[in-house]
């Protein structure tokens, strides 16, 4: 199976339009050894023709233009996108559906009932798309059980609920529900190869650890290096944990978690623009390197 990283950045991307943090400023002025990044999404295929999108980024248009394998091949209107799976209802993961409105077929969207609720109320993308391509919603399991996706051959998915917060516009923002955020194991049926994808991972619950221990590749939350990174640079008053993200450094951080899992390729994704790992000459980037942890970038392709 092939996994294409369409966008490796967190909400806002890198650099963020209004951000003058050390990273964003230095990247803009070519004073950093680092790469610009679009907002969070991956595409997966086993035939290089039919693709399942995980999340739809506000930057999807540029992401598709940079990726010939998913572009129109036959007839006046065509696409390699056969379905979309949404991890949550956050803006950086769902806004791209509006850019897919010209589709000639209903958009097949796999997501939890909670995400569907947000996308028909607080951020009514599903309702808006009724006036364009329309959405065909497929509910996903929250208990780790498996399912397959129409028109996507040789892939089996296993989805489970993660502890997180619904977005600010959700009707249940202050009342967390199962399915506000999910993790997914993507498995190629014919080879048994598996990747675990969780771009928003605040807590390593037992069922999450067990999923992480049983895959060939981890594509997990790389949002923040430290718990108070946004506060320290004056960008926000929110801690990583409050936003549903486990920071990489320190006791119990993502590096420690990953170090306890042997024989797996480990890749961080959904990297916030304040994170020092974006600077490839930084100590943080070197520490990841020493621990065998990679930092994903837009256009990275993983073959499993
Ligand atoms: C998050 O991952 O915490 C959110 O997407 C942040 C945002 O985009 O506002
Ligand atoms: Mn996000
Ligand atoms: Zn910034």
PDB file of N, CA and C in Angstrom, residues 41-42 66 68 82 94 130 167 203 217 233 243 255 258 276 280:
ATOM      1  N   UNK A  41      -3.541  16.079   6.160  1.00  0.00           N
ATOM      2  CA  UNK A  41      -4.306  15.070   5.406  1.00  0.00           C
ATOM      3  C   UNK A  41      -3.359  14.030   4.817  1.00  0.00           C
ATOM      4  N   UNK A  42      -3.839  12.785   4.676  1.00  0.00           N
ATOM      5  CA  UNK A  42      -3.087  11.765   3.934  1.00  0.00           C
ATOM      6  C   UNK A  42      -4.027  11.081   2.929  1.00  0.00           C
ATOM      7  N   UNK A  66      -0.321  18.902  -6.605  1.00  0.00           N
ATOM      8  CA  UNK A  66       1.063  18.442  -6.411  1.00  0.00           C
ATOM      9  C   UNK A  66       1.182  16.917  -6.497  1.00  0.00           C
ATOM     10  N   UNK A  68       0.115  13.935  -9.046  1.00  0.00           N
ATOM     11  CA  UNK A  68      -0.463  13.461 -10.315  1.00  0.00           C
ATOM     12  C   UNK A  68      -1.291  12.181 -10.198  1.00  0.00           C
ATOM     13  N   UNK A  82     -11.969   8.327  -4.060  1.00  0.00           N
ATOM     14  CA  UNK A  82     -13.174   7.479  -4.035  1.00  0.00           C
ATOM     15  C   UNK A  82     -13.948   7.628  -2.725  1.00  0.00           C
ATOM     16  N   UNK A  94     -11.658  19.220   7.786  1.00  0.00           N
ATOM     17  CA  UNK A  94     -12.962  19.056   7.119  1.00  0.00           C
ATOM     18  C   UNK A  94     -13.287  20.109   6.051  1.00  0.00           C
ATOM     19  N   UNK A 130     -25.331  19.627   0.236  1.00  0.00           N
ATOM     20  CA  UNK A 130     -26.592  19.143  -0.353  1.00  0.00           C
ATOM     21  C   UNK A 130     -26.928  19.934  -1.619  1.00  0.00           C
ATOM     22  N   UNK A 167     -14.588  20.519  18.551  1.00  0.00           N
ATOM     23  CA  UNK A 167     -14.168  21.896  18.210  1.00  0.00           C
ATOM     24  C   UNK A 167     -15.043  22.971  18.870  1.00  0.00           C
ATOM     25  N   UNK A 203      -3.913  11.262  24.692  1.00  0.00           N
ATOM     26  CA  UNK A 203      -3.681  10.336  25.793  1.00  0.00           C
ATOM     27  C   UNK A 203      -3.512   8.926  25.242  1.00  0.00           C
ATOM     28  N   UNK A 217       3.926   0.683  10.911  1.00  0.00           N
ATOM     29  CA  UNK A 217       4.271   2.097  10.809  1.00  0.00           C
ATOM     30  C   UNK A 217       3.299   2.933  11.653  1.00  0.00           C
ATOM     31  N   UNK A 233       5.496  31.254  23.636  1.00  0.00           N
ATOM     32  CA  UNK A 233       5.816  32.211  22.564  1.00  0.00           C
ATOM     33  C   UNK A 233       4.740  33.291  22.427  1.00  0.00           C
ATOM     34  N   UNK A 243      -5.784  20.986  24.163  1.00  0.00           N
ATOM     35  CA  UNK A 243      -6.171  20.895  22.750  1.00  0.00           C
ATOM     36  C   UNK A 243      -6.210  19.445  22.263  1.00  0.00           C
ATOM     37  N   UNK A 255       7.937  10.911  22.732  1.00  0.00           N
ATOM     38  CA  UNK A 255       9.216  10.222  22.473  1.00  0.00           C
ATOM     39  C   UNK A 255       9.322   8.988  23.378  1.00  0.00           C
ATOM     40  N   UNK A 258       6.954   6.283  22.147  1.00  0.00           N
ATOM     41  CA  UNK A 258       7.429   5.617  20.925  1.00  0.00           C
ATOM     42  C   UNK A 258       8.644   4.734  21.204  1.00  0.00           C
ATOM     43  N   UNK A 276       9.666  23.369  17.503  1.00  0.00           N
ATOM     44  CA  UNK A 276      11.074  23.501  17.084  1.00  0.00           C
ATOM     45  C   UNK A 276      11.563  22.396  16.149  1.00  0.00           C
ATOM     46  N   UNK A 280      15.335  21.881  10.951  1.00  0.00           N
ATOM     47  CA  UNK A 280      16.095  20.632  10.848  1.00  0.00           C
ATOM     48  C   UNK A 280      17.504  20.743  11.415  1.00  0.00           C
TER      49      UNK A 280
END
